[in-house]
Amino acid sequence: RVRSVSFPSRSCRPVMTTICDLPEDVLVELLSLLPARDLLRACRLVCRQWRYVVDLTTLWKHKCQREGFYVPNLDRSISDWKVFYMLCNLKRNLIKNPCAEENFRHWKLDKNDGDKWKIENLPGPHGREMLDPKVHKYFVTSYGPCFKSQLITLQKEGYWNQLMDEKRPEIVVKDWYAARFDCGCRYELTVRLLSEDYIVLEEFRPEPVVIEQWNDAVWREISHTFQNYPAGVRYIWFQHGGQDTQFWAGWYGIRVTNSSITIGPLTL
């Protein structure tokens, strides 16, 4: 006796689903967990739907919120959340070895006269501590001109040409300087935004600061923000230094430390 067997109809078989079948909000949540590099270089190329999702403002807001970059009252002032996230993610001090923890590594000694540059521990002879407890050392000049510099290549630091030319993110420069209580000195700072051919597109060069003998030895900050600068910035050149004004042998000149250059939203 043959027993008949019935099979389920084709329409009853379970349908295989893919990640593309997920609701948009779930896909946004999942993709926002990935690094930005993967989103732009891989995920965005998968299909039209993924390109659409990766370009959504919501996804980049999610990433900003997850990584602590999101500030609710900024909603109206931010026109491109993707670029805002990129700038926040890249933002850091582009000056290397700003506090002399690695001797003179990364610095070019442009002028090294008198008894030359030296590194001392805070507060130093006849000096004062800094407000920032993370800073422990400083560079100090002598009786001859002492200047040192760094050249920052923006592409190497992650700032691509189109970003710099179209968005012109704020470039913030800061430096700290102080004198010994018992000796006068001179401080100078020059920062230049340079083109690919090292042409100066914009410059910050304040008047030299001359500090008299018997001063308060307090550490002071100097700051400048480059905004709406010309297109074509590819390098930033930073130079500071000086000397003492009484020409005493030893290290009685200006002291500098905690220099910084940051690029990105001023709100952070």
PDB file of C-alpha atoms in Angstrom:
ATOM      1  CA  ARG A   1       0.000   0.000   0.000  1.00  0.00           C
ATOM      2  CA  VAL A   2       1.507   3.314  -1.085  1.00  0.00           C
ATOM      3  CA  ARG A   3       1.209   6.100   1.352  1.00  0.00           C
ATOM      4  CA  SER A   4       0.779   9.531  -0.145  1.00  0.00           C
ATOM      5  CA  VAL A   5       3.019  12.300   1.136  1.00  0.00           C
ATOM      6  CA  SER A   6       2.131  15.909   0.764  1.00  0.00           C
ATOM      7  CA  PHE A   7       4.809  18.630   0.494  1.00  0.00           C
ATOM      8  CA  PRO A   8       4.356  22.203   1.511  1.00  0.00           C
ATOM      9  CA  SER A   9       3.680  24.505  -1.376  1.00  0.00           C
ATOM     10  CA  ARG A  10       6.496  26.679  -2.727  1.00  0.00           C
ATOM     11  CA  SER A  11       4.822  29.786  -1.378  1.00  0.00           C
ATOM     12  CA  CYS A  12       5.010  28.503   2.194  1.00  0.00           C
ATOM     13  CA  ARG A  13       8.784  28.185   2.251  1.00  0.00           C
ATOM     14  CA  PRO A  14      10.575  30.748   4.444  1.00  0.00           C
ATOM     15  CA  VAL A  15      12.020  33.612   2.458  1.00  0.00           C
ATOM     16  CA  MET A  16      15.726  34.316   2.968  1.00  0.00           C
ATOM     17  CA  THR A  17      16.173  37.942   4.136  1.00  0.00           C
ATOM     18  CA  THR A  18      19.268  40.140   3.949  1.00  0.00           C
ATOM     19  CA  ILE A  19      20.524  43.092   5.909  1.00  0.00           C
ATOM     20  CA  CYS A  20      19.070  45.296   3.174  1.00  0.00           C
ATOM     21  CA  ASP A  21      15.591  44.194   4.246  1.00  0.00           C
ATOM     22  CA  LEU A  22      16.019  45.821   7.662  1.00  0.00           C
ATOM     23  CA  PRO A  23      14.046  48.988   8.421  1.00  0.00           C
ATOM     24  CA  GLU A  24      15.974  52.161   7.680  1.00  0.00           C
ATOM     25  CA  ASP A  25      16.280  53.216  11.312  1.00  0.00           C
ATOM     26  CA  VAL A  26      17.758  49.819  12.262  1.00  0.00           C
ATOM     27  CA  LEU A  27      20.214  49.983   9.360  1.00  0.00           C
ATOM     28  CA  VAL A  28      21.234  53.490  10.430  1.00  0.00           C
ATOM     29  CA  GLU A  29      21.843  52.243  13.971  1.00  0.00           C
ATOM     30  CA  LEU A  30      23.969  49.298  12.781  1.00  0.00           C
ATOM     31  CA  LEU A  31      26.041  51.211  10.267  1.00  0.00           C
ATOM     32  CA  SER A  32      26.662  54.055  12.700  1.00  0.00           C
ATOM     33  CA  LEU A  33      28.664  51.612  14.824  1.00  0.00           C
ATOM     34  CA  LEU A  34      31.285  51.254  12.097  1.00  0.00           C
ATOM     35  CA  PRO A  35      34.392  53.458  11.749  1.00  0.00           C
ATOM     36  CA  ALA A  36      33.946  56.417   9.405  1.00  0.00           C
ATOM     37  CA  ARG A  37      36.700  55.136   7.108  1.00  0.00           C
ATOM     38  CA  ASP A  38      34.812  51.860   6.551  1.00  0.00           C
ATOM     39  CA  LEU A  39      31.538  53.694   5.969  1.00  0.00           C
ATOM     40  CA  LEU A  40      32.980  55.944   3.283  1.00  0.00           C
ATOM     41  CA  ARG A  41      35.410  53.577   1.599  1.00  0.00           C
ATOM     42  CA  ALA A  42      33.422  50.338   1.714  1.00  0.00           C
ATOM     43  CA  CYS A  43      29.812  50.523   2.916  1.00  0.00           C
ATOM     44  CA  ARG A  44      28.897  53.484   0.736  1.00  0.00           C
ATOM     45  CA  LEU A  45      29.921  51.484  -2.358  1.00  0.00           C
ATOM     46  CA  VAL A  46      27.794  48.373  -1.591  1.00  0.00           C
ATOM     47  CA  CYS A  47      24.562  49.550  -3.214  1.00  0.00           C
ATOM     48  CA  ARG A  48      22.322  52.560  -3.777  1.00  0.00           C
ATOM     49  CA  GLN A  49      20.432  51.979  -0.533  1.00  0.00           C
ATOM     50  CA  TRP A  50      23.590  51.868   1.576  1.00  0.00           C
ATOM     51  CA  ARG A  51      24.971  54.974  -0.102  1.00  0.00           C
ATOM     52  CA  TYR A  52      21.730  56.744   0.783  1.00  0.00           C
ATOM     53  CA  VAL A  53      21.891  55.588   4.416  1.00  0.00           C
ATOM     54  CA  VAL A  54      25.585  56.462   4.831  1.00  0.00           C
ATOM     55  CA  ASP A  55      24.838  59.990   3.577  1.00  0.00           C
ATOM     56  CA  LEU A  56      21.965  60.504   6.025  1.00  0.00           C
ATOM     57  CA  THR A  57      22.344  63.302   8.553  1.00  0.00           C
ATOM     58  CA  THR A  58      20.805  60.985  11.168  1.00  0.00           C
ATOM     59  CA  LEU A  59      23.655  58.481  10.905  1.00  0.00           C
ATOM     60  CA  TRP A  60      26.364  61.077  11.497  1.00  0.00           C
ATOM     61  CA  LYS A  61      24.392  62.648  14.342  1.00  0.00           C
ATOM     62  CA  HIS A  62      24.253  59.171  15.903  1.00  0.00           C
ATOM     63  CA  LYS A  63      28.027  58.871  15.619  1.00  0.00           C
ATOM     64  CA  CYS A  64      28.562  62.326  17.112  1.00  0.00           C
ATOM     65  CA  GLN A  65      26.276  61.497  20.036  1.00  0.00           C
ATOM     66  CA  ARG A  66      27.917  58.121  20.658  1.00  0.00           C
ATOM     67  CA  GLU A  67      31.426  59.576  20.702  1.00  0.00           C
ATOM     68  CA  GLY A  68      30.623  62.664  22.759  1.00  0.00           C
ATOM     69  CA  PHE A  69      30.715  65.238  19.929  1.00  0.00           C
ATOM     70  CA  TYR A  70      26.984  65.956  19.876  1.00  0.00           C
ATOM     71  CA  VAL A  71      25.722  69.180  21.459  1.00  0.00           C
ATOM     72  CA  PRO A  72      21.931  69.704  21.036  1.00  0.00           C
ATOM     73  CA  ASN A  73      22.087  73.495  20.714  1.00  0.00           C
ATOM     74  CA  LEU A  74      24.397  73.131  17.684  1.00  0.00           C
ATOM     75  CA  ASP A  75      21.678  71.637  15.466  1.00  0.00           C
ATOM     76  CA  ARG A  76      20.912  74.871  13.634  1.00  0.00           C
ATOM     77  CA  SER A  77      24.528  75.931  13.130  1.00  0.00           C
ATOM     78  CA  ILE A  78      25.857  72.711  11.605  1.00  0.00           C
ATOM     79  CA  SER A  79      25.195  72.397   7.899  1.00  0.00           C
ATOM     80  CA  ASP A  80      27.087  69.134   7.314  1.00  0.00           C
ATOM     81  CA  TRP A  81      27.112  66.603  10.154  1.00  0.00           C
ATOM     82  CA  LYS A  82      29.378  64.236   8.250  1.00  0.00           C
ATOM     83  CA  VAL A  83      32.112  66.886   7.978  1.00  0.00           C
ATOM     84  CA  PHE A  84      31.462  67.983  11.569  1.00  0.00           C
ATOM     85  CA  TYR A  85      32.034  64.404  12.746  1.00  0.00           C
ATOM     86  CA  MET A  86      35.209  64.059  10.677  1.00  0.00           C
ATOM     87  CA  LEU A  87      36.648  67.265  12.094  1.00  0.00           C
ATOM     88  CA  CYS A  88      35.765  66.307  15.660  1.00  0.00           C
ATOM     89  CA  ASN A  89      37.269  62.859  15.177  1.00  0.00           C
ATOM     90  CA  LEU A  90      40.500  64.285  13.759  1.00  0.00           C
ATOM     91  CA  LYS A  91      40.834  67.106  16.293  1.00  0.00           C
ATOM     92  CA  ARG A  92      44.022  66.882  18.344  1.00  0.00           C
ATOM     93  CA  ASN A  93      47.212  68.824  18.946  1.00  0.00           C
ATOM     94  CA  LEU A  94      49.212  68.763  15.709  1.00  0.00           C
ATOM     95  CA  ILE A  95      52.353  70.063  17.435  1.00  0.00           C
ATOM     96  CA  LYS A  96      54.489  67.084  18.415  1.00  0.00           C
ATOM     97  CA  ASN A  97      56.455  67.074  21.668  1.00  0.00           C
ATOM     98  CA  PRO A  98      54.991  70.414  22.831  1.00  0.00           C
ATOM     99  CA  CYS A  99      56.142  70.086  26.446  1.00  0.00           C
ATOM    100  CA  ALA A 100      59.746  68.882  26.001  1.00  0.00           C
ATOM    101  CA  GLU A 101      59.001  65.346  27.200  1.00  0.00           C
ATOM    102  CA  GLU A 102      61.006  63.951  24.253  1.00  0.00           C
ATOM    103  CA  ASN A 103      63.946  66.332  24.461  1.00  0.00           C
ATOM    104  CA  PHE A 104      64.051  68.283  21.147  1.00  0.00           C
ATOM    105  CA  ARG A 105      62.536  65.527  19.020  1.00  0.00           C
ATOM    106  CA  HIS A 106      60.282  66.830  16.172  1.00  0.00           C
ATOM    107  CA  TRP A 107      61.659  70.376  16.547  1.00  0.00           C
ATOM    108  CA  LYS A 108      63.989  72.066  14.071  1.00  0.00           C
ATOM    109  CA  LEU A 109      66.419  74.391  15.852  1.00  0.00           C
ATOM    110  CA  ASP A 110      66.468  77.339  13.446  1.00  0.00           C
ATOM    111  CA  LYS A 111      68.671  79.494  15.671  1.00  0.00           C
ATOM    112  CA  ASN A 112      70.608  78.156  18.623  1.00  0.00           C
ATOM    113  CA  ASP A 113      72.921  80.948  19.752  1.00  0.00           C
ATOM    114  CA  GLY A 114      74.406  81.971  23.096  1.00  0.00           C
ATOM    115  CA  ASP A 115      74.446  78.975  25.407  1.00  0.00           C
ATOM    116  CA  LYS A 116      71.764  77.421  23.154  1.00  0.00           C
ATOM    117  CA  TRP A 117      68.326  75.986  23.896  1.00  0.00           C
ATOM    118  CA  LYS A 118      67.882  73.995  27.091  1.00  0.00           C
ATOM    119  CA  ILE A 119      65.094  71.996  28.753  1.00  0.00           C
ATOM    120  CA  GLU A 120      64.251  72.560  32.426  1.00  0.00           C
ATOM    121  CA  ASN A 121      61.711  71.194  34.880  1.00  0.00           C
ATOM    122  CA  LEU A 122      58.903  73.374  36.152  1.00  0.00           C
ATOM    123  CA  PRO A 123      58.855  75.726  37.994  1.00  0.00           C
ATOM    124  CA  GLY A 124      62.552  76.303  37.238  1.00  0.00           C
ATOM    125  CA  PRO A 125      64.864  78.859  38.882  1.00  0.00           C
ATOM    126  CA  HIS A 126      62.912  81.972  39.891  1.00  0.00           C
ATOM    127  CA  GLY A 127      59.859  80.638  38.037  1.00  0.00           C
ATOM    128  CA  ARG A 128      56.295  79.558  38.688  1.00  0.00           C
ATOM    129  CA  GLU A 129      54.237  76.434  38.117  1.00  0.00           C
ATOM    130  CA  MET A 130      51.699  76.283  35.293  1.00  0.00           C
ATOM    131  CA  LEU A 131      47.981  75.903  35.867  1.00  0.00           C
ATOM    132  CA  ASP A 132      47.966  72.696  33.790  1.00  0.00           C
ATOM    133  CA  PRO A 133      49.243  69.870  36.058  1.00  0.00           C
ATOM    134  CA  LYS A 134      50.086  67.718  33.026  1.00  0.00           C
ATOM    135  CA  VAL A 135      52.883  70.070  31.972  1.00  0.00           C
ATOM    136  CA  HIS A 136      56.187  69.313  33.733  1.00  0.00           C
ATOM    137  CA  LYS A 137      58.897  70.766  31.501  1.00  0.00           C
ATOM    138  CA  TYR A 138      59.646  73.757  29.299  1.00  0.00           C
ATOM    139  CA  PHE A 139      62.171  74.928  26.693  1.00  0.00           C
ATOM    140  CA  VAL A 140      64.329  77.891  27.694  1.00  0.00           C
ATOM    141  CA  THR A 141      66.427  80.293  25.594  1.00  0.00           C
ATOM    142  CA  SER A 142      69.805  81.899  26.211  1.00  0.00           C
ATOM    143  CA  TYR A 143      71.483  85.299  25.655  1.00  0.00           C
ATOM    144  CA  GLY A 144      71.692  84.747  21.879  1.00  0.00           C
ATOM    145  CA  PRO A 145      68.680  84.367  19.572  1.00  0.00           C
ATOM    146  CA  CYS A 146      67.038  80.940  19.959  1.00  0.00           C
ATOM    147  CA  PHE A 147      64.219  79.900  17.626  1.00  0.00           C
ATOM    148  CA  LYS A 148      62.704  76.485  16.872  1.00  0.00           C
ATOM    149  CA  SER A 149      59.992  75.380  14.483  1.00  0.00           C
ATOM    150  CA  GLN A 150      57.759  72.614  13.186  1.00  0.00           C
ATOM    151  CA  LEU A 151      56.254  72.150   9.733  1.00  0.00           C
ATOM    152  CA  ILE A 152      52.893  70.355   9.739  1.00  0.00           C
ATOM    153  CA  THR A 153      51.825  68.541   6.567  1.00  0.00           C
ATOM    154  CA  LEU A 154      48.018  68.552   6.661  1.00  0.00           C
ATOM    155  CA  GLN A 155      47.432  65.557   4.387  1.00  0.00           C
ATOM    156  CA  LYS A 156      49.677  63.396   6.595  1.00  0.00           C
ATOM    157  CA  GLU A 157      47.546  64.430   9.572  1.00  0.00           C
ATOM    158  CA  GLY A 158      44.311  63.353   7.818  1.00  0.00           C
ATOM    159  CA  TYR A 159      43.111  66.728   6.509  1.00  0.00           C
ATOM    160  CA  TRP A 160      42.492  66.165   2.815  1.00  0.00           C
ATOM    161  CA  ASN A 161      42.739  68.998   0.269  1.00  0.00           C
ATOM    162  CA  GLN A 162      39.016  69.231  -0.531  1.00  0.00           C
ATOM    163  CA  LEU A 163      38.162  69.539   3.161  1.00  0.00           C
ATOM    164  CA  MET A 164      40.612  72.397   3.687  1.00  0.00           C
ATOM    165  CA  ASP A 165      39.594  74.214   0.494  1.00  0.00           C
ATOM    166  CA  GLU A 166      35.813  73.900   0.741  1.00  0.00           C
ATOM    167  CA  LYS A 167      35.107  73.867   4.482  1.00  0.00           C
ATOM    168  CA  ARG A 168      38.008  76.048   5.712  1.00  0.00           C
ATOM    169  CA  PRO A 169      37.865  74.668   9.269  1.00  0.00           C
ATOM    170  CA  GLU A 170      39.101  76.946  12.046  1.00  0.00           C
ATOM    171  CA  ILE A 171      42.812  76.641  12.810  1.00  0.00           C
ATOM    172  CA  VAL A 172      43.547  77.544  16.425  1.00  0.00           C
ATOM    173  CA  VAL A 173      47.114  78.312  17.528  1.00  0.00           C
ATOM    174  CA  LYS A 174      48.141  78.565  21.180  1.00  0.00           C
ATOM    175  CA  ASP A 175      51.438  78.989  22.975  1.00  0.00           C
ATOM    176  CA  TRP A 176      52.563  79.564  26.556  1.00  0.00           C
ATOM    177  CA  TYR A 177      55.513  81.706  27.592  1.00  0.00           C
ATOM    178  CA  ALA A 178      57.066  83.047  30.800  1.00  0.00           C
ATOM    179  CA  ALA A 179      60.169  84.830  32.056  1.00  0.00           C
ATOM    180  CA  ARG A 180      62.405  84.382  35.060  1.00  0.00           C
ATOM    181  CA  PHE A 181      61.653  86.798  37.876  1.00  0.00           C
ATOM    182  CA  ASP A 182      65.208  88.160  37.902  1.00  0.00           C
ATOM    183  CA  CYS A 183      65.881  88.729  34.182  1.00  0.00           C
ATOM    184  CA  GLY A 184      64.216  90.517  31.295  1.00  0.00           C
ATOM    185  CA  CYS A 185      63.596  88.700  28.014  1.00  0.00           C
ATOM    186  CA  ARG A 186      61.944  88.798  24.609  1.00  0.00           C
ATOM    187  CA  TYR A 187      59.359  86.395  23.139  1.00  0.00           C
ATOM    188  CA  GLU A 188      58.415  85.998  19.461  1.00  0.00           C
ATOM    189  CA  LEU A 189      55.902  83.824  17.603  1.00  0.00           C
ATOM    190  CA  THR A 190      55.249  83.326  13.873  1.00  0.00           C
ATOM    191  CA  VAL A 191      52.654  80.995  12.345  1.00  0.00           C
ATOM    192  CA  ARG A 192      52.177  80.716   8.588  1.00  0.00           C
ATOM    193  CA  LEU A 193      49.613  78.930   6.446  1.00  0.00           C
ATOM    194  CA  LEU A 194      51.478  77.695   3.372  1.00  0.00           C
ATOM    195  CA  SER A 195      50.454  76.492  -0.076  1.00  0.00           C
ATOM    196  CA  GLU A 196      51.722  73.339  -1.798  1.00  0.00           C
ATOM    197  CA  ASP A 197      54.636  75.446  -3.114  1.00  0.00           C
ATOM    198  CA  TYR A 198      55.300  76.924   0.351  1.00  0.00           C
ATOM    199  CA  ILE A 199      53.857  80.310  -0.565  1.00  0.00           C
ATOM    200  CA  VAL A 200      52.568  82.208   2.502  1.00  0.00           C
ATOM    201  CA  LEU A 201      48.770  82.442   2.212  1.00  0.00           C
ATOM    202  CA  GLU A 202      48.190  83.914   5.666  1.00  0.00           C
ATOM    203  CA  GLU A 203      50.386  84.769   8.639  1.00  0.00           C
ATOM    204  CA  PHE A 204      50.053  85.467  12.355  1.00  0.00           C
ATOM    205  CA  ARG A 205      53.058  87.396  13.649  1.00  0.00           C
ATOM    206  CA  PRO A 206      52.248  89.560  16.660  1.00  0.00           C
ATOM    207  CA  GLU A 207      54.613  92.217  17.939  1.00  0.00           C
ATOM    208  CA  PRO A 208      57.428  90.723  20.050  1.00  0.00           C
ATOM    209  CA  VAL A 209      56.669  90.636  23.763  1.00  0.00           C
ATOM    210  CA  VAL A 210      59.370  92.282  25.883  1.00  0.00           C
ATOM    211  CA  ILE A 211      59.283  91.410  29.585  1.00  0.00           C
ATOM    212  CA  GLU A 212      61.186  93.573  32.040  1.00  0.00           C
ATOM    213  CA  GLN A 213      63.466  92.423  34.836  1.00  0.00           C
ATOM    214  CA  TRP A 214      61.794  91.827  38.219  1.00  0.00           C
ATOM    215  CA  ASN A 215      58.579  90.630  36.606  1.00  0.00           C
ATOM    216  CA  ASP A 216      55.885  88.335  38.069  1.00  0.00           C
ATOM    217  CA  ALA A 217      57.214  85.221  36.220  1.00  0.00           C
ATOM    218  CA  VAL A 218      53.610  84.189  35.458  1.00  0.00           C
ATOM    219  CA  TRP A 219      52.926  81.858  32.520  1.00  0.00           C
ATOM    220  CA  ARG A 220      50.822  83.587  29.853  1.00  0.00           C
ATOM    221  CA  GLU A 221      48.942  82.195  26.877  1.00  0.00           C
ATOM    222  CA  ILE A 222      48.870  83.695  23.403  1.00  0.00           C
ATOM    223  CA  SER A 223      46.149  82.498  21.028  1.00  0.00           C
ATOM    224  CA  HIS A 224      45.033  83.106  17.463  1.00  0.00           C
ATOM    225  CA  THR A 225      42.303  81.590  15.259  1.00  0.00           C
ATOM    226  CA  PHE A 226      42.641  81.480  11.472  1.00  0.00           C
ATOM    227  CA  GLN A 227      39.224  81.755   9.798  1.00  0.00           C
ATOM    228  CA  ASN A 228      38.094  82.326   6.199  1.00  0.00           C
ATOM    229  CA  TYR A 229      41.663  81.897   4.974  1.00  0.00           C
ATOM    230  CA  PRO A 230      42.398  81.394   1.246  1.00  0.00           C
ATOM    231  CA  ALA A 231      41.998  78.004  -0.415  1.00  0.00           C
ATOM    232  CA  GLY A 232      45.127  75.964  -1.001  1.00  0.00           C
ATOM    233  CA  VAL A 233      46.497  75.609   2.554  1.00  0.00           C
ATOM    234  CA  ARG A 234      48.645  72.454   2.655  1.00  0.00           C
ATOM    235  CA  TYR A 235      51.134  73.169   5.457  1.00  0.00           C
ATOM    236  CA  ILE A 236      51.271  75.046   8.745  1.00  0.00           C
ATOM    237  CA  TRP A 237      54.628  76.433   9.877  1.00  0.00           C
ATOM    238  CA  PHE A 238      55.024  77.245  13.580  1.00  0.00           C
ATOM    239  CA  GLN A 239      58.049  79.026  15.023  1.00  0.00           C
ATOM    240  CA  HIS A 240      58.692  80.548  18.450  1.00  0.00           C
ATOM    241  CA  GLY A 241      61.587  81.608  20.640  1.00  0.00           C
ATOM    242  CA  GLY A 242      63.542  84.677  21.753  1.00  0.00           C
ATOM    243  CA  GLN A 243      66.358  85.474  24.146  1.00  0.00           C
ATOM    244  CA  ASP A 244      67.150  87.312  27.357  1.00  0.00           C
ATOM    245  CA  THR A 245      67.606  91.085  27.119  1.00  0.00           C
ATOM    246  CA  GLN A 246      70.480  91.396  29.566  1.00  0.00           C
ATOM    247  CA  PHE A 247      72.906  89.054  27.786  1.00  0.00           C
ATOM    248  CA  TRP A 248      73.688  86.931  30.816  1.00  0.00           C
ATOM    249  CA  ALA A 249      75.531  83.671  30.252  1.00  0.00           C
ATOM    250  CA  GLY A 250      73.305  80.694  30.955  1.00  0.00           C
ATOM    251  CA  TRP A 251      69.569  80.253  30.439  1.00  0.00           C
ATOM    252  CA  TYR A 252      67.875  83.467  31.485  1.00  0.00           C
ATOM    253  CA  GLY A 253      65.777  83.980  28.354  1.00  0.00           C
ATOM    254  CA  ILE A 254      62.143  83.337  27.514  1.00  0.00           C
ATOM    255  CA  ARG A 255      60.580  80.008  28.465  1.00  0.00           C
ATOM    256  CA  VAL A 256      58.036  78.274  26.217  1.00  0.00           C
ATOM    257  CA  THR A 257      55.924  75.128  26.494  1.00  0.00           C
ATOM    258  CA  ASN A 258      52.512  73.556  25.843  1.00  0.00           C
ATOM    259  CA  SER A 259      52.298  74.851  22.257  1.00  0.00           C
ATOM    260  CA  SER A 260      49.308  73.653  20.220  1.00  0.00           C
ATOM    261  CA  ILE A 261      47.674  73.786  16.806  1.00  0.00           C
ATOM    262  CA  THR A 262      44.198  72.308  16.469  1.00  0.00           C
ATOM    263  CA  ILE A 263      41.841  72.192  13.501  1.00  0.00           C
ATOM    264  CA  GLY A 264      38.106  71.813  13.880  1.00  0.00           C
ATOM    265  CA  PRO A 265      34.951  73.158  15.468  1.00  0.00           C
ATOM    266  CA  LEU A 266      35.538  75.859  18.063  1.00  0.00           C
ATOM    267  CA  THR A 267      32.644  74.436  20.077  1.00  0.00           C
ATOM    268  CA  LEU A 268      34.705  71.481  21.326  1.00  0.00           C
TER     269      LEU A 268
END
